[in-house]
PDB file of C-alpha atoms in Angstrom:
ATOM      1  CA  MET A   1      51.025 277.945 -34.562  1.00 45.00           C
ATOM      2  CA  LYS A   2      47.367 276.951 -34.029  1.00 49.00           C
ATOM      3  CA  GLY A   3      45.563 277.190 -37.520  1.00 52.00           C
ATOM      4  CA  GLN A   4      48.561 277.513 -39.315  1.00 60.00           C
ATOM      5  CA  PHE A   5      48.823 275.480 -42.617  1.00 62.00           C
ATOM      6  CA  ASN A   6      50.642 272.276 -42.110  1.00 66.00           C
ATOM      7  CA  TRP A   7      52.726 272.092 -45.688  1.00 72.00           C
ATOM      8  CA  LYS A   8      54.548 269.029 -44.654  1.00 68.00           C
ATOM      9  CA  ARG A   9      51.126 267.161 -44.180  1.00 74.00           C
ATOM     10  CA  THR A  10      49.708 268.543 -47.536  1.00 82.00           C
ATOM     11  CA  PHE A  11      52.368 267.110 -49.544  1.00 83.00           C
ATOM     12  CA  GLN A  12      52.208 264.057 -47.621  1.00 78.00           C
ATOM     13  CA  VAL A  13      48.896 263.560 -48.520  1.00 84.00           C
ATOM     14  CA  ILE A  14      49.057 264.292 -52.130  1.00 88.00           C
ATOM     15  CA  GLU A  15      52.133 262.150 -52.539  1.00 87.00           C
ATOM     16  CA  ASP A  16      50.208 259.237 -50.982  1.00 86.00           C
ATOM     17  CA  TYR A  17      47.077 259.518 -53.933  1.00 91.00           C
ATOM     18  CA  LEU A  18      50.320 260.076 -56.089  1.00 93.00           C
ATOM     19  CA  PHE A  19      51.735 256.803 -55.266  1.00 91.00           C
ATOM     20  CA  ILE A  20      48.371 255.069 -55.613  1.00 91.00           C
ATOM     21  CA  THR A  21      47.577 256.543 -58.527  1.00 93.00           C
ATOM     22  CA  LEU A  22      50.954 254.917 -59.943  1.00 93.00           C
ATOM     23  CA  GLY A  23      49.928 251.665 -58.239  1.00 92.00           C
ATOM     24  CA  MET A  24      46.501 251.634 -59.857  1.00 92.00           C
ATOM     25  CA  LEU A  25      48.020 252.533 -63.332  1.00 93.00           C
ATOM     26  CA  MET A  26      50.705 249.430 -63.177  1.00 93.00           C
ATOM     27  CA  PHE A  27      47.897 247.292 -61.964  1.00 92.00           C
ATOM     28  CA  VAL A  28      45.717 247.876 -65.075  1.00 92.00           C
ATOM     29  CA  THR A  29      48.533 248.130 -67.508  1.00 92.00           C
ATOM     30  CA  ALA A  30      49.717 244.623 -66.576  1.00 91.00           C
ATOM     31  CA  TRP A  31      46.418 243.173 -67.264  1.00 91.00           C
ATOM     32  CA  THR A  32      45.370 245.141 -70.128  1.00 90.00           C
ATOM     33  CA  MET A  33      48.800 244.276 -71.674  1.00 90.00           C
ATOM     34  CA  PHE A  34      49.712 241.070 -70.891  1.00 90.00           C
ATOM     35  CA  LEU A  35      46.657 239.362 -69.584  1.00 90.00           C
ATOM     36  CA  LEU A  36      43.657 240.057 -71.194  1.00 88.00           C
ATOM     37  CA  PRO A  37      45.328 239.914 -74.895  1.00 86.00           C
ATOM     38  CA  ASN A  38      46.018 236.622 -74.279  1.00 86.00           C
ATOM     39  CA  ASN A  39      43.064 235.247 -72.614  1.00 86.00           C
ATOM     40  CA  LEU A  40      45.110 234.949 -69.274  1.00 88.00           C
ATOM     41  CA  MET A  41      43.653 235.383 -65.664  1.00 85.00           C
ATOM     42  CA  GLY A  42      44.522 235.950 -62.211  1.00 84.00           C
ATOM     43  CA  GLY A  43      42.977 235.977 -58.939  1.00 82.00           C
ATOM     44  CA  GLY A  44      41.161 239.016 -56.608  1.00 82.00           C
ATOM     45  CA  VAL A  45      38.253 240.595 -57.895  1.00 86.00           C
ATOM     46  CA  SER A  46      40.084 241.100 -61.393  1.00 87.00           C
ATOM     47  CA  GLY A  47      40.049 237.523 -61.570  1.00 88.00           C
ATOM     48  CA  ILE A  48      36.532 237.274 -60.818  1.00 89.00           C
ATOM     49  CA  CYS A  49      35.854 240.275 -63.151  1.00 90.00           C
ATOM     50  CA  ALA A  50      38.012 238.149 -66.087  1.00 90.00           C
ATOM     51  CA  ILE A  51      36.211 235.277 -65.574  1.00 90.00           C
ATOM     52  CA  ILE A  52      32.713 236.806 -66.383  1.00 90.00           C
ATOM     53  CA  HIS A  53      34.166 239.033 -69.025  1.00 89.00           C
ATOM     54  CA  TYR A  54      35.588 235.810 -70.573  1.00 89.00           C
ATOM     55  CA  ALA A  55      32.380 234.358 -70.347  1.00 88.00           C
ATOM     56  CA  THR A  56      29.600 237.458 -71.251  1.00 89.00           C
ATOM     57  CA  GLY A  57      32.139 239.963 -72.452  1.00 86.00           C
ATOM     58  CA  TRP A  58      30.750 242.506 -70.027  1.00 87.00           C
ATOM     59  CA  SER A  59      33.224 245.572 -69.044  1.00 88.00           C
ATOM     60  CA  MET A  60      35.985 244.985 -66.585  1.00 89.00           C
ATOM     61  CA  GLY A  61      35.695 248.566 -65.433  1.00 89.00           C
ATOM     62  CA  VAL A  62      32.327 248.204 -64.718  1.00 89.00           C
ATOM     63  CA  MET A  63      31.991 245.040 -62.617  1.00 90.00           C
ATOM     64  CA  ASN A  64      35.384 245.943 -61.082  1.00 87.00           C
ATOM     65  CA  PHE A  65      33.621 248.924 -59.493  1.00 88.00           C
ATOM     66  CA  THR A  66      30.233 247.176 -58.894  1.00 88.00           C
ATOM     67  CA  ILE A  67      32.004 244.520 -57.008  1.00 86.00           C
ATOM     68  CA  ASN A  68      33.954 246.531 -55.121  1.00 84.00           C
ATOM     69  CA  ALA A  69      31.652 248.800 -54.008  1.00 83.00           C
ATOM     70  CA  ILE A  70      30.124 246.159 -52.046  1.00 81.00           C
ATOM     71  CA  LEU A  71      33.312 245.155 -50.457  1.00 78.00           C
ATOM     72  CA  LEU A  72      33.829 248.905 -49.668  1.00 77.00           C
ATOM     73  CA  ILE A  73      31.433 249.020 -46.704  1.00 77.00           C
ATOM     74  CA  ILE A  74      33.897 246.392 -44.674  1.00 74.00           C
ATOM     75  CA  ALA A  75      36.646 248.775 -45.152  1.00 68.00           C
ATOM     76  CA  PHE A  76      34.706 251.546 -43.643  1.00 73.00           C
ATOM     77  CA  LEU A  77      33.702 249.240 -40.791  1.00 76.00           C
ATOM     78  CA  VAL A  78      36.854 247.473 -39.739  1.00 73.00           C
ATOM     79  CA  LEU A  79      39.809 249.420 -41.481  1.00 68.00           C
ATOM     80  CA  GLY A  80      38.389 252.982 -40.549  1.00 66.00           C
ATOM     81  CA  ARG A  81      37.273 255.797 -42.695  1.00 62.00           C
ATOM     82  CA  GLY A  82      41.176 256.910 -44.041  1.00 56.00           C
ATOM     83  CA  PHE A  83      41.297 253.844 -45.538  1.00 59.00           C
ATOM     84  CA  GLY A  84      38.097 253.367 -47.234  1.00 64.00           C
ATOM     85  CA  ILE A  85      38.509 256.965 -48.655  1.00 79.00           C
ATOM     86  CA  LYS A  86      41.526 256.075 -50.221  1.00 80.00           C
ATOM     87  CA  THR A  87      40.131 252.458 -51.206  1.00 76.00           C
ATOM     88  CA  ILE A  88      37.404 254.276 -53.096  1.00 84.00           C
ATOM     89  CA  TYR A  89      40.157 256.293 -54.889  1.00 88.00           C
ATOM     90  CA  ALA A  90      41.546 253.650 -55.799  1.00 86.00           C
ATOM     91  CA  ILE A  91      38.626 251.606 -57.130  1.00 86.00           C
ATOM     92  CA  ILE A  92      37.436 254.620 -59.301  1.00 89.00           C
ATOM     93  CA  ALA A  93      40.878 255.038 -60.622  1.00 90.00           C
ATOM     94  CA  SER A  94      41.380 251.434 -61.624  1.00 89.00           C
ATOM     95  CA  SER A  95      38.062 251.172 -62.864  1.00 89.00           C
ATOM     96  CA  LEU A  96      38.334 254.258 -65.079  1.00 91.00           C
ATOM     97  CA  ALA A  97      41.682 252.805 -66.076  1.00 91.00           C
ATOM     98  CA  PHE A  98      40.505 249.531 -67.354  1.00 90.00           C
ATOM     99  CA  GLN A  99      37.970 251.433 -69.296  1.00 89.00           C
ATOM    100  CA  PHE A 100      40.029 253.855 -71.031  1.00 89.00           C
ATOM    101  CA  MET A 101      43.710 251.688 -70.897  1.00 89.00           C
ATOM    102  CA  PRO A 102      42.800 249.552 -74.016  1.00 84.00           C
ATOM    103  CA  GLU A 103      41.923 252.510 -76.185  1.00 85.00           C
ATOM    104  CA  ILE A 104      45.458 254.156 -74.758  1.00 87.00           C
ATOM    105  CA  LEU A 105      47.580 251.139 -75.579  1.00 85.00           C
ATOM    106  CA  PRO A 106      48.067 250.796 -79.384  1.00 83.00           C
ATOM    107  CA  MET A 107      47.243 246.937 -80.499  1.00 83.00           C
ATOM    108  CA  ASP A 108      50.794 246.806 -82.495  1.00 83.00           C
ATOM    109  CA  PHE A 109      52.583 247.460 -79.061  1.00 81.00           C
ATOM    110  CA  ILE A 110      50.769 245.029 -77.072  1.00 83.00           C
ATOM    111  CA  ALA A 111      50.942 242.700 -79.969  1.00 81.00           C
ATOM    112  CA  GLU A 112      54.830 242.991 -80.409  1.00 79.00           C
ATOM    113  CA  PHE A 113      55.488 243.361 -76.311  1.00 78.00           C
ATOM    114  CA  ALA A 114      53.449 240.789 -74.980  1.00 77.00           C
ATOM    115  CA  ARG A 115      51.879 238.404 -77.188  1.00 73.00           C
ATOM    116  CA  SER A 116      55.179 237.635 -79.582  1.00 76.00           C
ATOM    117  CA  ASN A 117      56.900 236.829 -76.034  1.00 79.00           C
ATOM    118  CA  GLY A 118      54.843 234.037 -75.268  1.00 84.00           C
ATOM    119  CA  LYS A 119      52.352 233.479 -72.179  1.00 87.00           C
ATOM    120  CA  LEU A 120      54.793 232.471 -69.549  1.00 89.00           C
ATOM    121  CA  VAL A 121      57.022 235.540 -69.973  1.00 89.00           C
ATOM    122  CA  CYS A 122      53.655 237.466 -69.665  1.00 91.00           C
ATOM    123  CA  VAL A 123      52.708 235.970 -66.675  1.00 92.00           C
ATOM    124  CA  ILE A 124      55.827 237.123 -65.112  1.00 92.00           C
ATOM    125  CA  PHE A 125      56.134 240.312 -66.137  1.00 91.00           C
ATOM    126  CA  SER A 126      52.171 240.948 -64.927  1.00 91.00           C
ATOM    127  CA  GLY A 127      53.244 239.363 -61.725  1.00 91.00           C
ATOM    128  CA  VAL A 128      56.247 241.670 -60.980  1.00 93.00           C
ATOM    129  CA  ILE A 129      54.166 245.050 -62.276  1.00 93.00           C
ATOM    130  CA  THR A 130      50.856 244.278 -60.389  1.00 90.00           C
ATOM    131  CA  GLY A 131      52.816 243.291 -57.135  1.00 89.00           C
ATOM    132  CA  VAL A 132      54.848 246.500 -57.301  1.00 91.00           C
ATOM    133  CA  GLY A 133      51.523 248.140 -57.671  1.00 90.00           C
ATOM    134  CA  ILE A 134      49.892 247.112 -54.955  1.00 86.00           C
ATOM    135  CA  GLY A 135      52.575 247.254 -52.981  1.00 85.00           C
ATOM    136  CA  PHE A 136      52.405 251.033 -53.629  1.00 87.00           C
ATOM    137  CA  THR A 137      48.731 251.284 -52.440  1.00 85.00           C
ATOM    138  CA  PHE A 138      49.704 249.592 -49.487  1.00 80.00           C
ATOM    139  CA  THR A 139      52.259 251.340 -48.155  1.00 78.00           C
ATOM    140  CA  HIS A 140      50.303 254.518 -48.913  1.00 80.00           C
ATOM    141  CA  GLY A 141      47.239 253.779 -46.892  1.00 74.00           C
ATOM    142  CA  GLY A 142      44.887 252.311 -49.585  1.00 74.00           C
ATOM    143  CA  SER A 143      44.245 248.991 -51.140  1.00 71.00           C
ATOM    144  CA  THR A 144      43.261 247.743 -54.742  1.00 73.00           C
ATOM    145  CA  GLY A 145      40.000 246.772 -53.177  1.00 72.00           C
ATOM    146  CA  GLY A 146      38.313 243.177 -53.557  1.00 75.00           C
ATOM    147  CA  THR A 147      40.499 240.544 -51.792  1.00 77.00           C
ATOM    148  CA  ASP A 148      42.836 242.842 -50.497  1.00 69.00           C
ATOM    149  CA  ILE A 149      40.261 244.482 -48.206  1.00 73.00           C
ATOM    150  CA  ILE A 150      40.144 240.847 -46.841  1.00 74.00           C
ATOM    151  CA  ALA A 151      43.755 240.486 -46.600  1.00 74.00           C
ATOM    152  CA  MET A 152      44.614 243.693 -44.801  1.00 70.00           C
ATOM    153  CA  ILE A 153      41.552 243.001 -42.290  1.00 72.00           C
ATOM    154  CA  ILE A 154      43.109 239.405 -41.030  1.00 76.00           C
ATOM    155  CA  ASN A 155      46.551 240.978 -41.431  1.00 71.00           C
ATOM    156  CA  LYS A 156      45.567 243.572 -38.874  1.00 70.00           C
ATOM    157  CA  TYR A 157      44.581 241.082 -36.216  1.00 73.00           C
ATOM    158  CA  ARG A 158      46.638 237.590 -37.234  1.00 73.00           C
ATOM    159  CA  ASN A 159      50.571 237.621 -37.939  1.00 69.00           C
ATOM    160  CA  ILE A 160      50.011 236.633 -41.764  1.00 71.00           C
ATOM    161  CA  THR A 161      51.678 238.269 -44.551  1.00 68.00           C
ATOM    162  CA  PRO A 162      49.380 240.014 -47.225  1.00 67.00           C
ATOM    163  CA  GLY A 163      51.437 238.504 -49.917  1.00 64.00           C
ATOM    164  CA  ARG A 164      50.634 234.964 -48.430  1.00 74.00           C
ATOM    165  CA  LEU A 165      47.019 235.566 -47.938  1.00 77.00           C
ATOM    166  CA  LEU A 166      46.392 236.981 -51.492  1.00 70.00           C
ATOM    167  CA  LEU A 167      47.712 233.748 -52.646  1.00 72.00           C
ATOM    168  CA  MET A 168      45.479 231.534 -50.772  1.00 80.00           C
ATOM    169  CA  MET A 169      42.608 233.517 -51.978  1.00 82.00           C
ATOM    170  CA  ASP A 170      43.524 233.832 -55.489  1.00 79.00           C
ATOM    171  CA  ALA A 171      44.068 230.398 -55.747  1.00 80.00           C
ATOM    172  CA  ILE A 172      40.266 229.391 -54.981  1.00 85.00           C
ATOM    173  CA  ILE A 173      39.371 231.923 -57.320  1.00 87.00           C
ATOM    174  CA  ILE A 174      41.606 230.655 -60.511  1.00 87.00           C
ATOM    175  CA  LEU A 175      40.417 226.930 -59.787  1.00 87.00           C
ATOM    176  CA  THR A 176      36.934 228.025 -60.304  1.00 85.00           C
ATOM    177  CA  SER A 177      37.245 229.281 -63.660  1.00 86.00           C
ATOM    178  CA  LEU A 178      37.584 225.341 -64.607  1.00 87.00           C
ATOM    179  CA  VAL A 179      33.620 225.016 -64.320  1.00 85.00           C
ATOM    180  CA  VAL A 180      32.651 228.784 -65.985  1.00 86.00           C
ATOM    181  CA  PRO A 181      32.624 228.629 -70.201  1.00 85.00           C
ATOM    182  CA  SER A 182      35.434 230.761 -71.603  1.00 87.00           C
ATOM    183  CA  TYR A 183      35.226 232.103 -74.905  1.00 84.00           C
ATOM    184  CA  LEU A 184      37.894 233.739 -77.022  1.00 81.00           C
ATOM    185  CA  PRO A 185      38.173 236.667 -79.084  1.00 76.00           C
ATOM    186  CA  ASP A 186      37.256 234.653 -82.193  1.00 76.00           C
ATOM    187  CA  GLY A 187      33.801 233.755 -80.303  1.00 80.00           C
ATOM    188  CA  SER A 188      34.737 230.229 -79.970  1.00 84.00           C
ATOM    189  CA  LEU A 189      34.698 228.269 -76.789  1.00 87.00           C
ATOM    190  CA  GLN A 190      37.785 227.784 -74.977  1.00 85.00           C
ATOM    191  CA  PRO A 191      38.827 224.245 -75.118  1.00 87.00           C
ATOM    192  CA  ILE A 192      39.430 222.469 -71.869  1.00 87.00           C
ATOM    193  CA  THR A 193      43.083 221.671 -72.424  1.00 87.00           C
ATOM    194  CA  GLU A 194      43.396 225.536 -72.966  1.00 87.00           C
ATOM    195  CA  LYS A 195      41.724 226.438 -69.726  1.00 87.00           C
ATOM    196  CA  VAL A 196      43.709 223.656 -67.657  1.00 91.00           C
ATOM    197  CA  ALA A 197      47.014 225.438 -69.035  1.00 91.00           C
ATOM    198  CA  VAL A 198      45.376 228.860 -68.047  1.00 89.00           C
ATOM    199  CA  VAL A 199      44.930 227.839 -64.741  1.00 90.00           C
ATOM    200  CA  VAL A 200      49.067 226.889 -64.498  1.00 92.00           C
ATOM    201  CA  TYR A 201      49.644 230.249 -65.835  1.00 92.00           C
ATOM    202  CA  ALA A 202      47.367 231.781 -63.312  1.00 89.00           C
ATOM    203  CA  LEU A 203      48.654 229.962 -60.233  1.00 87.00           C
ATOM    204  CA  ILE A 204      52.245 230.955 -61.476  1.00 90.00           C
ATOM    205  CA  LEU A 205      50.721 234.742 -61.561  1.00 89.00           C
ATOM    206  CA  VAL A 206      49.527 234.685 -57.968  1.00 81.00           C
ATOM    207  CA  GLY A 207      53.023 233.341 -56.982  1.00 83.00           C
ATOM    208  CA  VAL A 208      55.030 236.204 -58.353  1.00 89.00           C
ATOM    209  CA  ASN A 209      52.713 238.355 -57.777  1.00 82.00           C
ATOM    210  CA  GLY A 210      52.410 237.416 -53.745  1.00 78.00           C
ATOM    211  CA  TYR A 211      55.898 237.268 -53.771  1.00 83.00           C
ATOM    212  CA  THR A 212      56.451 240.278 -55.049  1.00 87.00           C
ATOM    213  CA  VAL A 213      53.972 242.165 -52.487  1.00 81.00           C
ATOM    214  CA  ASP A 214      55.929 240.586 -49.499  1.00 77.00           C
ATOM    215  CA  VAL A 215      59.356 241.757 -50.915  1.00 79.00           C
ATOM    216  CA  TYR A 216      58.117 245.115 -51.417  1.00 79.00           C
ATOM    217  CA  LEU A 217      56.478 245.722 -47.914  1.00 73.00           C
ATOM    218  CA  THR A 218      59.169 243.690 -46.135  1.00 69.00           C
ATOM    219  CA  GLY A 219      61.380 246.677 -47.239  1.00 66.00           C
ATOM    220  CA  SER A 220      59.094 249.404 -46.798  1.00 62.00           C
ATOM    221  CA  LYS A 221      58.946 248.243 -43.192  1.00 64.00           C
ATOM    222  CA  GLN A 222      62.605 248.662 -42.220  1.00 71.00           C
ATOM    223  CA  SER A 223      63.318 250.991 -39.765  1.00 79.00           C
ATOM    224  CA  VAL A 224      66.741 253.096 -38.735  1.00 83.00           C
ATOM    225  CA  GLN A 225      67.518 254.163 -35.333  1.00 87.00           C
ATOM    226  CA  LEU A 226      69.468 257.379 -35.272  1.00 90.00           C
ATOM    227  CA  LEU A 227      71.714 258.817 -32.494  1.00 91.00           C
ATOM    228  CA  ILE A 228      72.257 262.591 -33.280  1.00 91.00           C
ATOM    229  CA  PHE A 229      75.426 264.220 -31.196  1.00 91.00           C
ATOM    230  CA  THR A 230      74.732 268.294 -31.573  1.00 90.00           C
ATOM    231  CA  LYS A 231      75.270 271.365 -29.828  1.00 89.00           C
ATOM    232  CA  LYS A 232      71.656 272.641 -30.971  1.00 90.00           C
ATOM    233  CA  ILE A 233      69.668 269.719 -28.916  1.00 91.00           C
ATOM    234  CA  GLU A 234      66.468 271.780 -28.043  1.00 91.00           C
ATOM    235  CA  GLU A 235      66.091 273.036 -31.773  1.00 91.00           C
ATOM    236  CA  MET A 236      66.729 269.642 -33.257  1.00 91.00           C
ATOM    237  CA  ALA A 237      64.412 267.945 -31.166  1.00 91.00           C
ATOM    238  CA  ASN A 238      61.477 270.342 -31.861  1.00 90.00           C
ATOM    239  CA  ALA A 239      62.003 270.156 -35.272  1.00 88.00           C
ATOM    240  CA  ILE A 240      61.976 266.277 -35.648  1.00 89.00           C
ATOM    241  CA  ALA A 241      59.178 265.916 -32.873  1.00 88.00           C
ATOM    242  CA  PHE A 242      56.960 268.778 -33.987  1.00 86.00           C
ATOM    243  CA  ASP A 243      57.982 269.607 -37.618  1.00 82.00           C
ATOM    244  CA  LEU A 244      58.526 266.117 -38.626  1.00 82.00           C
ATOM    245  CA  HIS A 245      56.246 264.323 -36.283  1.00 80.00           C
ATOM    246  CA  ARG A 246      59.151 261.493 -35.340  1.00 83.00           C
ATOM    247  CA  GLY A 247      59.300 260.189 -32.037  1.00 85.00           C
ATOM    248  CA  VAL A 248      62.765 261.468 -30.328  1.00 90.00           C
ATOM    249  CA  THR A 249      64.305 260.484 -27.126  1.00 89.00           C
ATOM    250  CA  LEU A 250      66.947 262.478 -25.065  1.00 90.00           C
ATOM    251  CA  LEU A 251      69.692 260.459 -23.436  1.00 90.00           C
ATOM    252  CA  LYS A 252      72.191 261.692 -21.132  1.00 89.00           C
ATOM    253  CA  SER A 253      76.056 261.102 -22.487  1.00 87.00           C
ATOM    254  CA  ARG A 254      79.704 261.360 -21.071  1.00 84.00           C
ATOM    255  CA  GLY A 255      82.294 261.738 -23.700  1.00 81.00           C
ATOM    256  CA  TRP A 256      85.351 259.434 -22.015  1.00 82.00           C
ATOM    257  CA  TYR A 257      88.351 261.430 -23.898  1.00 81.00           C
ATOM    258  CA  HIS A 258      87.226 265.225 -22.247  1.00 79.00           C
ATOM    259  CA  LYS A 259      84.745 263.552 -19.370  1.00 81.00           C
ATOM    260  CA  GLU A 260      82.433 266.112 -20.410  1.00 83.00           C
ATOM    261  CA  GLU A 261      78.952 265.521 -19.949  1.00 85.00           C
ATOM    262  CA  SER A 262      76.891 266.330 -22.900  1.00 86.00           C
ATOM    263  CA  GLU A 263      73.018 265.094 -24.070  1.00 88.00           C
ATOM    264  CA  VAL A 264      72.424 262.706 -27.584  1.00 91.00           C
ATOM    265  CA  LEU A 265      68.767 262.636 -29.425  1.00 91.00           C
ATOM    266  CA  MET A 266      67.922 258.944 -30.287  1.00 91.00           C
ATOM    267  CA  VAL A 267      65.580 258.856 -33.397  1.00 90.00           C
ATOM    268  CA  VAL A 268      63.744 255.640 -34.426  1.00 87.00           C
ATOM    269  CA  ALA A 269      62.028 255.606 -37.716  1.00 84.00           C
ATOM    270  CA  ARG A 270      61.166 254.325 -40.725  1.00 79.00           C
ATOM    271  CA  LYS A 271      63.988 253.577 -43.491  1.00 74.00           C
ATOM    272  CA  THR A 272      61.718 255.392 -46.187  1.00 68.00           C
ATOM    273  CA  ASP A 273      61.695 258.548 -43.515  1.00 77.00           C
ATOM    274  CA  MET A 274      65.560 258.602 -43.128  1.00 79.00           C
ATOM    275  CA  GLN A 275      66.362 261.386 -46.083  1.00 76.00           C
ATOM    276  CA  ILE A 276      63.936 263.629 -44.977  1.00 82.00           C
ATOM    277  CA  ILE A 277      65.403 263.371 -41.268  1.00 86.00           C
ATOM    278  CA  LEU A 278      69.139 264.053 -42.525  1.00 86.00           C
ATOM    279  CA  SER A 279      68.069 266.863 -44.405  1.00 83.00           C
ATOM    280  CA  THR A 280      66.429 268.362 -41.458  1.00 86.00           C
ATOM    281  CA  ILE A 281      69.421 267.651 -39.278  1.00 89.00           C
ATOM    282  CA  LYS A 282      71.795 268.991 -42.083  1.00 87.00           C
ATOM    283  CA  GLU A 283      69.790 272.486 -42.298  1.00 87.00           C
ATOM    284  CA  ILE A 284      69.806 272.987 -38.420  1.00 90.00           C
ATOM    285  CA  ASP A 285      73.642 271.724 -37.519  1.00 90.00           C
ATOM    286  CA  PRO A 286      75.739 271.132 -40.456  1.00 89.00           C
ATOM    287  CA  LYS A 287      78.583 269.954 -37.946  1.00 88.00           C
ATOM    288  CA  ALA A 288      76.225 267.477 -36.512  1.00 90.00           C
ATOM    289  CA  PHE A 289      77.472 263.526 -35.810  1.00 89.00           C
ATOM    290  CA  ILE A 290      75.402 261.335 -36.735  1.00 90.00           C
ATOM    291  CA  THR A 291      75.267 257.287 -36.554  1.00 89.00           C
ATOM    292  CA  VAL A 292      72.606 255.495 -38.677  1.00 87.00           C
ATOM    293  CA  CYS A 293      72.010 251.557 -37.601  1.00 86.00           C
ATOM    294  CA  SER A 294      69.316 249.199 -38.908  1.00 78.00           C
ATOM    295  CA  VAL A 295      66.484 247.577 -36.655  1.00 74.00           C
ATOM    296  CA  MET A 296      65.356 244.306 -36.787  1.00 66.00           C
ATOM    297  CA  GLY A 297      62.218 245.188 -35.472  1.00 61.00           C
ATOM    298  CA  VAL A 298      60.042 248.297 -33.672  1.00 63.00           C
ATOM    299  CA  PHE A 299      57.109 247.711 -32.243  1.00 68.00           C
ATOM    300  CA  GLY A 300      55.032 250.502 -30.439  1.00 62.00           C
ATOM    301  CA  LEU A 301      52.759 253.103 -31.707  1.00 60.00           C
ATOM    302  CA  GLY A 302      53.373 254.246 -34.657  1.00 58.00           C
ATOM    303  CA  PHE A 303      55.415 251.111 -35.843  1.00 59.00           C
ATOM    304  CA  ASP A 304      54.240 247.421 -35.705  1.00 60.00           C
ATOM    305  CA  THR A 305      51.774 245.710 -33.428  1.00 61.00           C
ATOM    306  CA  ILE A 306      52.731 242.457 -31.243  1.00 57.00           C
ATOM    307  CA  LYS A 307      50.038 239.970 -32.411  1.00 57.00           C
ATOM    308  CA  SER A 308      49.101 236.826 -30.383  1.00 56.00           C
ATOM    309  CA  HIS A 309      46.541 234.324 -30.130  1.00 50.00           C
ATOM    310  CA  LYS A 310      44.844 234.678 -27.061  1.00 52.00           C
ATOM    311  CA  LYS A 311      44.761 231.110 -25.104  1.00 49.00           C
ATOM    312  CA  THR A 312      41.315 230.645 -22.523  1.00 46.00           C
ATOM    313  CA  LYS A 313      43.048 229.769 -19.479  1.00 47.00           C
ATOM    314  CA  LYS A 314      41.643 226.860 -17.405  1.00 47.00           C
ATOM    315  CA  PRO A 315      40.115 227.630 -14.180  1.00 48.00           C
ATOM    316  CA  LEU A 316      42.189 227.000 -10.874  1.00 46.00           C
ATOM    317  CA  GLU A 317      40.526 224.331  -9.575  1.00 47.00           C
ATOM    318  CA  GLN A 318      40.367 222.391 -12.974  1.00 47.00           C
ATOM    319  CA  ASP A 319      44.356 222.562 -13.198  1.00 47.00           C
ATOM    320  CA  GLU A 320      44.276 221.247  -9.669  1.00 46.00           C
ATOM    321  CA  LYS A 321      42.600 218.143 -10.412  1.00 44.00           C
TER     322      LYS A 321
END
């Protein structure tokens, strides 16, 4: 009915923001627990903030918000208002978390869980945790801001994975840290040999982070194809199409044993949507027969787009010459 409150849409929006919040908390926790106490760094805007933080002592939260606020204009113009709104939320959430997380996490816990295990372990743990956090944010329409925005813009027009783009940009940011002075927690200047070691650790971090992001995003984009055999064709199709807002195709079929003409519903959806579709099918027709198979790739409205480089064709007369 027109004007009827859409509960499923509301729950979807709430779920998006909950996962974006969780992703940002994971991202900031990894930085607060594993990287900053060890004077380590990473890539992206957080890496830039860390370089400035180690050199000046300025607040990570304030710098994170300021730099990302400038880059948000790009998100509004290129990626759309919806992406920008969620990115604003993610930036505010991460900036606040950077401000308050050091006060929430006990220093004894950080010392026991992070510092005592060595920098390499901290780098690997941080790379995995931040990668999953970024994956949560990407798949629910948001971004951690900064270089993530640039990665999503390029990925929109070119078939390059976000993880690979982040890896390239992060490597450039990390290498620039060699020319910026860095001070240890005790106020002493960090030796150049230690800075080189930090750069090596940071490159390992972005490698683990980029790989984790790609693995997570690839898994979340997997699609399935369902064939639904049911006597309640019209009710089932309406529920999937108008309640779940998923595409449905009606196929004509004929059973070979009884030679009876019938109809089958075909649905192609993300793997993450499969459970809610199966629950809807069971609710309408518990006796429905369903087959599910994985799909290698789905291109079109609501799924992936085919990205290709446009080549300028030579005029016909030049070809003939």
